[in-house]
Backbone as a ProteinNet text record, in pm:
[ID]
protein_1_A
[PRIMARY]
MTTRTESVDTPAGEARITWHPARAAKLVLAVSHGAGGGIEARDLQALAAALPARGITVALVEQPWRVAGKKVAAAPKVLDEGWRALWPALAKPGLPVVAGGRSAGARVACRTAVELGAAGVLALAFPLHPPGRPEKSRAEELTGAGRPTLVVQGGRDPFGRPGEFPAGEHQLVEIPYGDHGFAVPKKADLTQDEALGKITEAVGQWLLALPAGG
[TERTIARY]
14032.8	14222.5	14212	14309.2	14283.9	14335.5	14336.9	14340	14475.7	14572.5	14726.9	14715.3	14794.1	14792.5	14975.2	15007.9	15136	15157.4	15271.3	15268.5	15426.8	15361.4	15448.9	15504.7	15608.5	15713.8	15691	15622.9	15608.9	15662.2	15666.5	15757.7	15629.6	15552.5	15402	15427.2	15445.8	15440.9	15391.8	15358.2	15362.9	15188.9	15175.3	15063.9	14997.6	14930.2	14872.9	14798.2	14837.4	14797.3	14707.8	14593.8	14543	14465.4	14549.6	14510.7	14392	14306.6	14240.1	14288.3	14334.3	14436.1	14283.3	14354.2	14249.3	14319.4	14286.4	14347.6	14399.8	14513.8	14533.7	14442.6	14497.2	14458.6	14494.4	14455.6	14467.2	14487.4	14475.2	14505.1	14507.7	14532.6	14484.7	14426.9	14336.5	14238.5	14297.5	14366.8	14438.6	14293.3	14263.6	14133.8	14169.5	14179.1	14178.7	14070.1	14045.3	13920.2	13945.1	13832.9	13795.4	13821	13804	13889.4	13784.4	13699.2	13593.7	13540.5	13637.4	13621.9	13752.6	13713	13860	13794.5	13930.2	13834.4	13761.7	13669.7	13534.3	13424	13462.5	13351.4	13250.2	13133.1	13036.4	13090.5	13124.5	13169.2	13303.1	13379.4	13557.9	13520.7	13421	13456.8	13377	13281.2	13195	13257.3	13337	13426.3	13552	13602.1	13671.2	13624.8	13509.5	13422.2	13426.7	13351	13317.9	13393.6	13521.3	13591.4	13699.6	13766.6	13864.9	13781	13677.5	13642.2	13653.2	13655.6	13653.3	13795.1	13878.8	14009.2	14071.9	14043.8	14088.3	14152.1	14244.4	14308.8	14281.3	14204.2	14179.3	14284.8	14356.4	14417.3	14355.6	14354.9	14243.9	14356.3	14364.6	14468.4	14438.8	14547.4	14508	14636.5	14569	14654.2	14745.7	14845.4	14897.5	14823.5	14780.5	14699.9	14600.4	14529.9	14466.1	14501.7	14639.5	14666.7	14726.2	14762.6	14813.5	14667.8	14607.7	14467.3	14417.9	14460.9	14397.6	14257.8	14204.7	14064.1	14069.4	14154.7	14127.7	14249.8	14234.3	14290.4	14416.8	14545.1	14618.2	14577.3	14658	14640.3	14664.6	14647.8	14637.2	14773	14867.6	15014	15063.6	15021.2	15068.3	14986	14888.8	14806.9	14880.4	14893.4	14959.5	15084.9	15198	15287.3	15284	15208	15184.4	15199.2	15074.2	15045.3	15100	15211.2	15294.8	15375.9	15437.7	15499.7	15501.3	15339.5	15279.1	15261.9	15296.8	15299.4	15391.6	15533.5	15595.1	15546.4	15474.8	15434.4	15305.4	15238.9	15090.1	15163.2	15229.8	15299.2	15392.9	15428.7	15506.3	15479.3	15362.1	15284.6	15317	15363.6	15365	15260.1	15158	15056.6	15009	14893.4	14890.3	14744.4	14842.9	14727.9	14657	14549.3	14432.9	14443	14458.3	14464.3	14272.4	14280.7	14082.6	14071.9	13986.9	13956.6	13832.3	13758.4	13660.2	13714.9	13575.9	13628.3	13726.6	13820.8	13933.9	14055	14012.1	14102.6	14098.5	13982	13972	14003.3	14051.6	14112.4	14258.6	14302	14414.3	14455	14402.5	14380.5	14434.2	14324.1	14337	14439.9	14491.2	14611.1	14748.3	14734.6	14862.7	14889.4	14759.7	14763.6	14856	14885.6	14957.5	15147.3	15161.5	15245.1	15289.1	15256.3	15263	15254.8	15176	15181.1	15027.5	14919.3	14821.5	14762.1	14712.7	14641.7	14478.9	14452.5	14280.1	14319.9	14186.8	14155	13976.5	13966	13865.9	13792.4	13679.4	13674.7	13525	13510.9	13365.5	13344.2	13235	13205.1	13275.3	13326.3	13411.4	13364.9	13429.5	13380.9	13430.9	13297.1	13310	13310.4	13231.5	13233.6	13237	13233.2	13207.5	12997.1	12938.7	12846.8	12797.5	12698.2	12623.1	12716.4	12835	12934	12981.6	12877.4	12958.5	13047.4	13043.9	13133.6	13287.2	13314.7	13443.7	13494.6	13444	13467.2	13644.5	13608.2	13716.3	13731.7	13654.7	13668.3	13781.1	13845.6	13964.1	14078.7	14034.2	14152.2	14100.6	13938.1	13916.5	13908.4	13940.1	13910.1	14044.5	14119	14296.3	14369.7	14270.9	14304.8	14452.8	14403.4	14481.5	14483.1	14391.4	14385.4	14222.4	14185.9	14050.1	14003	13900	13850.3	13706.7	13657.9	13543.9	13449	13360.8	13305.1	13212.6	13191.4	13016.1	13041.6	12885.7	12830.9	12697.2	12669.6	12528.9	12475	12288.4	12182.3	12170.3	12194.4	12204.3	12333	12446.3	12555	12492.1	12569.2	12538.7	12722.6	12812.1	12955.4	12978.7	12837.9	12831.4	12730.4	12586.2	12497	12556.1	12513.9	12568.1	12575.3	12434.7	12407.3	12505.4	12572.6	12668.7	12799.6	12814.7	12930.7	12960	13118.3	13101.5	13121.9	13127.9	13151.3	13300.7	13342.3	13476.9	13473.5	13623.3	13684.4	13614.2	13560.4	13560.3	13371.6	13407	13315.1	13175.9	13071.3	12984.7	12896.7	12860.3	12780.9	12693.4	12571.3	12472	12403.9	12423.7	12385.5	12256.1	12145.5	12018.1	12012.8	11939.5	11921.3	12033.3	12171.8	12266.3	12309.6	12360.3	12456	12594.2	12675	12775	12856.7	12826.2	12837.5	12781.9	12698.2	12609	12509.6	12495.9	12330	12269.7	12171.4	12016.9	11900.4	11782	11711	11598.8	11550.1	11448.2	11322.4	11298.8	11196	11225.7	11360	11381	11379.9	11338.8	11280.6	11407	11529.8	11609	11668.2	11712.4	11775.4	11944	11966.1	12127.4	12218.5	12175.4	12243.1	12253.1	12105.6	12131.7	12190.5	12184.2	12308.5	12430.2	12464.4	12601.5	12641	12587.5	12584.7	12604.9	12508.3	12530.6	12672.8	12715.9	12869	12966.6	12932.2	13059.7	13072.1	12924	12913.5	12930	12903.9	12988.5	13116.2	13194.1	13358.7	13394.5	13343.6	13387.5	13406.3	13259	13255.3	13394.1	13406.3	13472.6	13618.4	13654.2	13800.2	13824.5	13754.8	13754.2	13795.9	13742.1	13709.7	13829.8	13923.5	14022.2	14128.2	14210.2	14323.7	14412.6	14415.5	14478.6	14438.1	14288.2	14225.4	14173.4	14189.9	14121.1	14165.4
10901	10873.1	10968.3	10988.2	11051.4	11194.1	11298.5	11441.2	11424.9	11532.3	11553.1	11730.1	11791.5	11891.1	11924.4	12056.9	12086.1	12258.3	12264.7	12413.8	12463	12568	12648.8	12797.1	12806.5	12944.7	13037.3	13121.5	13271.6	13386.2	13516	13599.8	13651.6	13638.1	13714.6	13617	13487.9	13442.2	13266.3	13179.5	13071.4	13027.8	13024.2	12925	12816.7	12761.1	12608.2	12586.5	12424.3	12387.2	12250.8	12241	12103	12029.5	11912.5	11843	11777.6	11777.1	11691.8	11585.8	11480.3	11417	11361.4	11325.7	11228.5	11132.7	11039.9	10855.4	10928.9	10898.1	10953	11053.7	11150.3	11287.9	11370.8	11435.9	11520	11670.8	11697.3	11833.8	11868.9	11978.2	12026.2	12135.9	12185.3	12314.4	12367.7	12431	12567.7	12661.9	12667.7	12786.7	12790.5	12919.2	13046.2	13070.9	13145.9	13153.8	13320	13372.8	13541.6	13584.5	13733.9	13793.8	13776.6	13760	13712.2	13568.1	13496.8	13374.8	13283.5	13154.6	13047.1	12935.6	12813.7	12730.9	12634.3	12671.6	12628.7	12651.8	12747.7	12802.8	12680.4	12687.4	12601	12568.3	12656.6	12602.3	12557.1	12633.5	12507.2	12379.7	12401.9	12263.4	12174.7	12206.4	12137.2	12079.9	12165.4	12087.9	12035.9	12064.1	11937.4	11805.9	11821.5	11677.8	11622.7	11687.2	11599.7	11609.5	11654.6	11696.4	11576	11526.4	11451.8	11313.4	11254.9	11163	11160.1	11286.8	11332.5	11329.8	11287.5	11349.3	11456.8	11519.1	11676.8	11692.9	11674.1	11671.2	11854	11861	11990.4	12032.5	12144.1	12200.5	12319.7	12323.4	12437.1	12519.2	12639.6	12727.5	12815.6	12799.4	12934.9	13011.7	13137	13230.8	13263	13280.7	13311	13416.3	13499.1	13612.3	13513.9	13432.5	13334.7	13204.8	13138.3	13027.9	13135.2	13223.2	13316.8	13360.7	13319	13375.2	13472.9	13601.3	13715.1	13731.3	13852.5	13920.6	13926.4	14027.7	14078.1	14063.4	14060.8	14023.9	14131.8	14099	14124.1	14180.2	14284.4	14379.2	14293	14355.4	14282.6	14268.3	14333.9	14316.8	14224	14209	14096.4	13969.5	13990.3	13798.7	13745.1	13850.5	13811.7	13712.7	13766.9	13745.6	13653.5	13597.4	13455.9	13358.4	13387.7	13315.2	13284	13340.6	13359.9	13259.7	13289.5	13165.5	13013.6	13014.2	12908.4	12799.1	12856.6	12767.4	12683.8	12691.3	12616.2	12435	12461.8	12378.9	12306.9	12383.1	12344.7	12296.1	12324	12287.3	12130.4	12136.2	11967.4	11873.8	11800.5	11719.7	11672.2	11788.2	11788.9	11798	11856.4	11862.1	11962.7	12025.3	12164.3	12213.2	12370.9	12387.9	12510	12514.2	12603.8	12660.8	12792.6	12889	12954.7	12937	12972.1	13038.1	13097	13140.1	13190.9	13222.1	13287	13446.6	13538.2	13653.5	13765.9	13764.4	13802.5	13729.3	13623.8	13500.5	13483.2	13532.4	13515.2	13609.8	13768.6	13843.3	13832	13772.5	13733.5	13601.5	13555.1	13445.7	13491.5	13632.6	13670.7	13755.5	13822.9	13919.8	13868.8	13716.6	13626.9	13549.3	13489.9	13374.6	13338.9	13478	13506.3	13455.2	13538.6	13536	13392.4	13311.6	13181.4	13133.3	13143.8	13030	12915.9	12964.3	12896.2	12831.3	12729.2	12660.3	12688.2	12804.9	12858.9	12889	13005.6	13077.3	13049.5	13023	12999.5	13093.3	13196.1	13287.6	13259.7	13210.2	13199.5	13355.7	13372.1	13556.8	13600.2	13637.1	13780.2	13888.6	13954.8	14113	14216.5	14195.6	14314.6	14452	14470.9	14577.5	14607.6	14679.8	14667.9	14723.8	14617.9	14613.7	14774.1	14867.2	14968.6	15026.9	14985	15118	15057.1	15034.8	14997.2	15036	15173	15266.4	15223	15162.4	15095.1	15004.4	15028.3	14853.5	14777.2	14659.4	14579.9	14488.7	14527.4	14441.6	14410.5	14538	14497.9	14414.3	14301.2	14236.8	14114.5	14094.2	14011.6	13966.2	14099.7	14061.5	14059	14102.1	14085.8	13978.8	13866.2	13735.3	13673.5	13710.3	13615.4	13496.7	13437	13299.8	13258.6	13098.9	13062.8	13074.6	13176.3	13244.3	13139.2	13109.5	13100.5	13159.7	13248.4	13314.3	13211.5	13206.6	13147.7	13250.4	13273.5	13399.6	13387	13450.6	13362	13495.4	13474.6	13563.9	13667.2	13663.9	13778.3	13860.2	13858.8	13846.4	13998.9	14128	14244.2	14281.7	14219.6	14245	14249.3	14209.3	14213.5	14095.4	14123.2	14040.5	14011.9	13858.3	13832	13876.8	13956.6	14132.4	14209.7	14237.7	14323.2	14284.5	14201	14179	14191.8	14261	14302.2	14198.8	14202.4	14083.7	14079.1	13963	13942	13801	13778.9	13635.1	13507.3	13558.2	13441.5	13405.4	13289.9	13267.4	13282.4	13289.3	13277.2	13189.6	13159.4	13096.1	13110.3	13176.4	13198.5	13099.5	13114.8	13022.7	13085.4	13064.9	13086.9	13118.7	13284.6	13287.9	13296.7	13292.2	13281.6	13409.6	13426.5	13563.1	13571.6	13614.1	13616.1	13503.2	13461.3	13316.9	13193.4	13220.9	13097.8	13045.9	13129.8	13106.8	13098.5	13042.9	13013.5	13038.5	13133.6	13161.2	13005	13017.9	12883.3	12838.9	13004.7	12976.1	12963.2	12938.8	12957.2	12841.9	12800.3	12635.9	12568.5	12586.7	12505.4	12506.3	12417.4	12383.9	12445.3	12425	12439	12326.2	12219.5	12123.6	12143	12150.3	12174.6	12289.9	12380.9	12521.1	12465.8	12434.3	12393.7	12260.9	12180.1	12059.7	12132.2	12252.4	12298.5	12409.5	12456.6	12480.8	12390.6	12262.4	12148.9	12088.3	12071	12026.3	12128.7	12248.3	12357.2	12379.1	12367.4	12381.7	12249.7	12147.2	12011.7	11978.5	12016.6	12028.1	12134.4	12229.9	12312.1	12309.1	12235.8	12232.5	12115.2	11990.9	11833.7	11906.7	12033.1	12081.9	12167.7	12211.4	12300.9	12194.6	12277.7	12190.6	12092.3	12157.2	12050.8	11957.6	11973.6	11866.5	11754	11767.9	11667.5	11566.1
-7616	-7550.8	-7463.3	-7394	-7270.1	-7292.6	-7221.4	-7232.9	-7204.2	-7180.2	-7123.9	-7148.5	-7010	-6957.9	-6963.2	-7087.6	-7082.4	-7072.5	-6979.9	-6987.8	-7093.6	-7105.8	-7179.1	-7130.6	-7120.6	-7118.3	-7159.2	-7141.4	-7273.1	-7209.5	-7348.7	-7214.8	-7150.7	-7174.1	-7089.5	-6941.8	-6933.7	-6820.8	-6801.6	-6785.7	-6820	-6879.1	-6986.8	-7063.3	-7025.6	-7083.2	-7023.3	-7174.5	-7213.9	-7333	-7309.3	-7298	-7277.4	-7401.9	-7416.6	-7554.3	-7521.5	-7662.3	-7627.2	-7753.9	-7818.8	-7902.9	-7963.8	-8124.3	-8211.4	-8230.8	-8272.5	-8329	-8488.7	-8529.6	-8696.1	-8679.1	-8641.7	-8609.9	-8763.3	-8802.4	-8981.2	-8978.6	-8843.8	-8808	-8687.1	-8627.5	-8498.5	-8509.3	-8413.8	-8402.3	-8244.7	-8241.3	-8122.3	-8061.7	-7960.2	-7925.7	-7834.3	-7815.2	-7644.2	-7667.7	-7513	-7413.9	-7453.2	-7415.3	-7392.5	-7290.6	-7324.8	-7185.5	-7089.3	-7055.9	-6966.9	-6897.5	-6966.3	-6898.6	-6923.8	-6953.2	-6955.3	-7035.1	-7078.6	-7161.9	-7095.9	-6978.2	-6972.7	-7014.9	-7094.4	-7221.2	-7255.8	-7268.1	-7321.5	-7465.1	-7554.8	-7731.1	-7711.6	-7629.2	-7644.3	-7632	-7485.7	-7420.4	-7526.9	-7610.4	-7693.8	-7826.2	-7901.9	-8008.6	-7916.4	-7818.8	-7723	-7723	-7717.5	-7693.6	-7842.2	-7930	-8038.4	-8138.3	-8180.1	-8328.8	-8300.8	-8191	-8190.4	-8258.3	-8237	-8296.4	-8462.1	-8487	-8664.8	-8729.9	-8641.6	-8672.2	-8653	-8545.1	-8548.1	-8391.9	-8342.3	-8243.5	-8198.2	-8076.1	-8046.9	-7881.6	-7913.6	-7812.2	-7755.4	-7591.9	-7525.8	-7493.4	-7538.3	-7506	-7366.8	-7218.4	-7147.4	-7198.7	-7168.8	-7191	-7012.3	-7036.1	-6911	-6805.8	-6838	-6751.2	-6727.6	-6742.9	-6702	-6587.4	-6659.7	-6576	-6413.5	-6420.1	-6313.3	-6220.4	-6246.9	-6153.5	-6237.7	-6243.3	-6241.7	-6317.8	-6293.5	-6321.6	-6451.5	-6463.7	-6628.5	-6725.7	-6828.3	-6932.1	-6995.1	-7020.2	-7114	-7147.2	-7224.5	-7331.9	-7463.7	-7580.4	-7707.6	-7698.6	-7753.5	-7756.2	-7668.4	-7588.4	-7481.7	-7495.5	-7553.4	-7561	-7699.6	-7789.4	-7899.5	-7870.4	-7773.8	-7771	-7699	-7601.4	-7572	-7650.4	-7744	-7852.9	-7968.3	-7971	-8063.6	-8004.1	-7876.7	-7794.2	-7760.4	-7792	-7772.2	-7871.8	-8027.8	-8122.8	-8162.8	-8129.5	-8144.9	-8061.8	-7982.2	-7908.8	-7976.4	-7993.9	-8082.4	-8214.6	-8294.3	-8415.8	-8410.5	-8281.2	-8234.9	-8262	-8283.6	-8369.3	-8517.3	-8549.3	-8726	-8823.9	-8753.4	-8826.5	-8868	-8996.1	-9001.7	-8835.4	-8831.8	-8684.5	-8736.1	-8732.9	-8731.5	-8610	-8620.6	-8550.8	-8479.8	-8315.8	-8343.9	-8184.3	-8178.5	-8017.8	-8009.7	-7915.8	-7897.7	-7823.8	-7894.7	-7836.1	-7883.6	-7773.8	-7760.4	-7837.5	-7798.2	-7851.6	-7987.1	-8080.9	-8178.5	-8268.9	-8217.8	-8233.4	-8247	-8114.6	-8141.4	-8296.3	-8239.7	-8375.6	-8519.1	-8555.2	-8626.3	-8688	-8567.8	-8601.8	-8658.3	-8549.1	-8559.9	-8695.8	-8785	-8877.2	-8986	-9017.7	-9147.1	-9136.4	-9045.1	-8985.3	-8860.9	-8812.2	-8767.5	-8875.7	-9002.4	-9103.6	-9071.9	-9004.7	-8944.8	-9099.3	-9069.3	-9216.9	-9224.9	-9159.2	-9129.2	-8985.8	-8982.5	-8867.6	-8802.4	-8688.9	-8638.8	-8528.3	-8575.4	-8478.5	-8430	-8309.2	-8237.9	-8212.1	-8158.5	-8112.9	-8164.2	-8276.6	-8296.9	-8239.5	-8150.3	-8074.6	-8199.5	-8289.7	-8411.9	-8378.2	-8239.9	-8188.8	-8024	-7954.9	-7821.1	-7814.1	-7720	-7703.8	-7733.4	-7775.5	-7822.4	-7914.8	-7983.4	-8042.1	-8185	-8288.2	-8396.2	-8449.4	-8478.4	-8497.8	-8444.7	-8333.4	-8298.9	-8361.1	-8482.8	-8589.8	-8576.8	-8558.5	-8540.8	-8699.3	-8765.9	-8836.3	-8986.2	-8950.3	-9070.5	-8984.3	-8865.5	-8829.7	-8867.1	-8853.5	-8939.4	-9058.5	-9127	-9271.4	-9379.8	-9269.3	-9245.1	-9255	-9179.9	-9131.4	-9200.9	-9356.9	-9447.4	-9486.3	-9427.5	-9428.4	-9439.6	-9500.4	-9454.5	-9331.6	-9341.4	-9165.9	-9201.2	-9060	-9038.2	-8916.1	-8909	-8806.1	-8780.4	-8635.3	-8583.6	-8471.2	-8556.4	-8449.9	-8391.2	-8256.2	-8218.3	-8304.1	-8293.4	-8353.6	-8282.9	-8152.7	-8104.9	-8003	-8064.3	-7990.1	-8002.1	-7892.9	-7866.7	-7896.8	-7935.5	-7977.9	-8136.2	-8198.7	-8346.4	-8369.7	-8476.4	-8515	-8618.4	-8663.2	-8784.3	-8899.3	-8906.3	-9050.8	-9043.1	-8888.4	-8947.2	-8989.2	-9000.1	-9064.5	-9222.7	-9256.7	-9343.9	-9494.2	-9607.9	-9688.8	-9678.7	-9685.3	-9711.2	-9752.6	-9747.6	-9827.8	-9649.4	-9566.2	-9456.4	-9471.9	-9411.8	-9408.5	-9302	-9271.1	-9171.3	-9107.8	-9024.7	-8927.3	-8827.7	-8835.3	-8705.7	-8642.1	-8521.7	-8455.4	-8401.1	-8376.1	-8424.9	-8214	-8183.2	-8041.4	-7987.3	-8059.6	-7935.9	-7892	-7782.4	-7716.1	-7726.6	-7678.4	-7721.9	-7652.7	-7543.5	-7526.3	-7594.7	-7673.5	-7774.2	-7628.9	-7529.4	-7443.4	-7553	-7575.9	-7602.1	-7500.2	-7511.9	-7379.2	-7371.9	-7257.8	-7273.3	-7355.3	-7364.1	-7487.5	-7663.4	-7652.8	-7844.2	-7865.4	-8003.5	-8039.4	-8076.9	-8026.8	-8020.8	-7852.6	-7812.5	-7744.8	-7709.4	-7560.2	-7562.5	-7628.7	-7627.5	-7694.2	-7830.2	-7844.5	-8034	-8071.1	-7996.8	-8081.9	-8045.7	-7963.2	-7959.2	-8065.3	-8101.3	-8174	-8319	-8331.9	-8445.5	-8497.3	-8326	-8365.8	-8397.5	-8325.2	-8347.9	-8525.5	-8517.1	-8681.8	-8803.8	-8761.9	-8869.8	-8855.4	-8745.7	-8727.3	-8804.3	-8737.1	-8773.9	-8969.5	-8996.1	-9152.9	-9234.4	-9155.9	-9242.3	-9192.3	-9108.9	-9034.7	-9121.9	-9236.5	-9295.3	-9421	-9474	-9622.2	-9630.1	-9528.9	-9565.6	-9633.8	-9762.8	-9778	-9675.7	-9571.7	-9477.4	-9417.3	-9409.8	-9313	-9399	-9546.3	-9655.8	-9632.5
[MASK]
++++++++++++++++++++++++++++++++++++++++++++++++++++++++++++++++++++++++++++++++++++++++++++++++++++++++++++++++++++++++++++++++++++++++++++++++++++++++++++++++++++++++++++++++++++++++++++++++++++++++++++++++++++++

């Protein structure tokens, strides 16, 4: 099915949703980008390409700062405001909505999931701490998400390697050799496409196993 783009006014400015619809969709996966890039991120594009065939509509969300062409992400409070204002558009199809994002977008999804009634949370490359600063932990955002949560984390992510994550209700899938953007070295024993395939397969299985997706 063809994609379509929707603009949404928010208190933080105009946001944008790019819809990748599924036929006979069971749920919507809404995923936003991080602080250093947009929806062109390889993991977001892989999900948008793979999941509609499995009955999952993917909504790629661009925060207002990104739509406005700014180089620096807005403050967390402003990101949350934008996400809240987008939610009615994401819920409009009448399907359960799973809140997701990569990096800073994952933090937004965790912070707002209960309030918005998300069916679950997908945290891609969750920034557990700034690189080299494990004492600056953001674990409480993740463990406090209050909804079924899947973390997909690169094995060499400087913002938090899989072994650093606290025990909790969340599930965690490691992408071997992946960095914060899930790039894998050429010398690794899996290709970039295989790494992305691991992401889409893990996410697809988890989504369809949710009470909302079965």
